[in-house]
Short mmCIF file of C-alpha atoms in Angstrom, two decimals:
data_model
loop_
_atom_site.label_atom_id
_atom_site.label_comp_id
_atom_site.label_asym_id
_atom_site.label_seq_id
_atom_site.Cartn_x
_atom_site.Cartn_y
_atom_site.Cartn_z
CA UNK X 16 5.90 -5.57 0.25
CA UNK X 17 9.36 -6.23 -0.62
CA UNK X 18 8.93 -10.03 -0.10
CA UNK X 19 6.06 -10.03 -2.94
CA UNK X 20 8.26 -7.36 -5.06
CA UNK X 21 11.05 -9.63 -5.41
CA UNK X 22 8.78 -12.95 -5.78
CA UNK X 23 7.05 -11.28 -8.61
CA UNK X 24 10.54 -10.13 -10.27
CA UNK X 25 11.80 -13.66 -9.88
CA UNK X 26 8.76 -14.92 -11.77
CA UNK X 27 9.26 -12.60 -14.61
CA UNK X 28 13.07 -13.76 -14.99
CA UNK X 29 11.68 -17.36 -14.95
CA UNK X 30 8.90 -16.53 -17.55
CA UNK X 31 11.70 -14.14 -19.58
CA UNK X 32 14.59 -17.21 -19.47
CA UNK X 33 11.57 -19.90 -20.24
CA UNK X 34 10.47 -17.66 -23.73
CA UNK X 35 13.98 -17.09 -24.46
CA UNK X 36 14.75 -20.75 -24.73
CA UNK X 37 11.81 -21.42 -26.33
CA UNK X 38 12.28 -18.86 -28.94
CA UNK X 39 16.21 -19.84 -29.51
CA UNK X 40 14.58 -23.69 -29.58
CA UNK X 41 12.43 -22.72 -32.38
CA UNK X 42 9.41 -23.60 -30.61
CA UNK X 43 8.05 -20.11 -30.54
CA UNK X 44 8.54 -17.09 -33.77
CA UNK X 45 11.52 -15.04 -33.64
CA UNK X 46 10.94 -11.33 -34.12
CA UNK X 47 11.06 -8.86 -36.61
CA UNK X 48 14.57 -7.91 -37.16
CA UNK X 49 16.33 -6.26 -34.20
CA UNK X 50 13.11 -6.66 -32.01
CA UNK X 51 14.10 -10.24 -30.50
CA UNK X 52 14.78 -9.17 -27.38
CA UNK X 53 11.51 -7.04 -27.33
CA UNK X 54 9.19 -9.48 -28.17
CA UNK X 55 10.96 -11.48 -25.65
CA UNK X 56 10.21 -9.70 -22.86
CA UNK X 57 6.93 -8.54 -24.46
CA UNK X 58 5.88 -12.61 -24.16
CA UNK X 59 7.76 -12.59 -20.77
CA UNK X 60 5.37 -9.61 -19.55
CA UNK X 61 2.44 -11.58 -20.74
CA UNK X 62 2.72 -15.05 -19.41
CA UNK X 63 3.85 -13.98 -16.04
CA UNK X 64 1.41 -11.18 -14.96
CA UNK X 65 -1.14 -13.65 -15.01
CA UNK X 66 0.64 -16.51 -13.70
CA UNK X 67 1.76 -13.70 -10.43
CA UNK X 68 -2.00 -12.67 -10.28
CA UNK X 69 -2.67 -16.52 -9.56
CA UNK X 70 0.44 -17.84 -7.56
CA UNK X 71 1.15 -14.79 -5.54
CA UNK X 72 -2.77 -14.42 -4.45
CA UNK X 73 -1.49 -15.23 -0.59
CA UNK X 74 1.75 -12.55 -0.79
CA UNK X 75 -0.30 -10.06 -2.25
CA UNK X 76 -2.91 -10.02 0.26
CA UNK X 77 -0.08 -9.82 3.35
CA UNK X 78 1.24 -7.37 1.89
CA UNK X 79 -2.03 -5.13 1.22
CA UNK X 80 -2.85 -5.66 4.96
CA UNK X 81 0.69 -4.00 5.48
CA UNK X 82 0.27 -1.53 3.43
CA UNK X 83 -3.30 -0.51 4.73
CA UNK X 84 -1.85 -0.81 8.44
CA UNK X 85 0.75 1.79 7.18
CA UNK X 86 -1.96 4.20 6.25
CA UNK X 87 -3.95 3.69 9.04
CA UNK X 88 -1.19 4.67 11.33
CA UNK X 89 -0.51 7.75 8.97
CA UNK X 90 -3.81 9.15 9.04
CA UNK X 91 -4.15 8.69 13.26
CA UNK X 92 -0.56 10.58 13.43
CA UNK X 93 -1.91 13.19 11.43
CA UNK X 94 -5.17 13.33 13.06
CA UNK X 95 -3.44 13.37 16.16
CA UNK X 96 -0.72 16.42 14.82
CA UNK X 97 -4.12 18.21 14.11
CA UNK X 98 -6.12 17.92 16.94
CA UNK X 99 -2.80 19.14 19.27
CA UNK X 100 -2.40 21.58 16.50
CA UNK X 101 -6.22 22.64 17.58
CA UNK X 102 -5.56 22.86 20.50
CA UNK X 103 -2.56 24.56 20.83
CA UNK X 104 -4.49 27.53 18.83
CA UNK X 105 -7.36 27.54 21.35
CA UNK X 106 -4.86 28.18 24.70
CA UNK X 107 -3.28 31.11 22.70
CA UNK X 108 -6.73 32.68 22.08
CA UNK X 109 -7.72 31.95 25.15
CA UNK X 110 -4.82 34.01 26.60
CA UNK X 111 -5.20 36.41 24.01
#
């Protein structure tokens, strides 16, 4: 998961440096005012969450199988926790 975290962060400083240049080259608007920066990573935001969604197909699907491993483990420990749980309760009736 962290693998995919940081390959998806590294595309959005690509896509972020990419607009900036292209917005200091005059290729795309400036804008309003103060907002530069905004609308900079506003376009940054933009062109790289589909661009990830596309490119990082393969690292997003290893790291859902982790993740679902992760809670499949967590749910049998709990199950488990419950069912010694159970029957820790039924030996102290039954000595009750």
């Amino acid at each position: 998961m962290l693998r995919y975290t940081l390959m998806r962060l590294g595309l959005f400083v690509g896509c972020f440096f990419a607009v900036w240049g292209l917005v200091y080259a005059g290729v795309l608007p400036k804008g309003l005012g103060d907002s530069n920066l905004l609308w900079v990573l506003l376009l940054a935001l933009v062109i790289s969450a589909p661009l990830s969604f596309v490119l990082l197909r393969k690292e997003r699907d290893r790291a859902s199988i982790q993740v679902v491993a992760r809670v499949d483990r967590t749910k049998a420990n709990l199950e488990a926790n419950r069912s010694q749980e159970d029957l820790a309760d039924e030996a102290a009736r039954a000595q009750s």
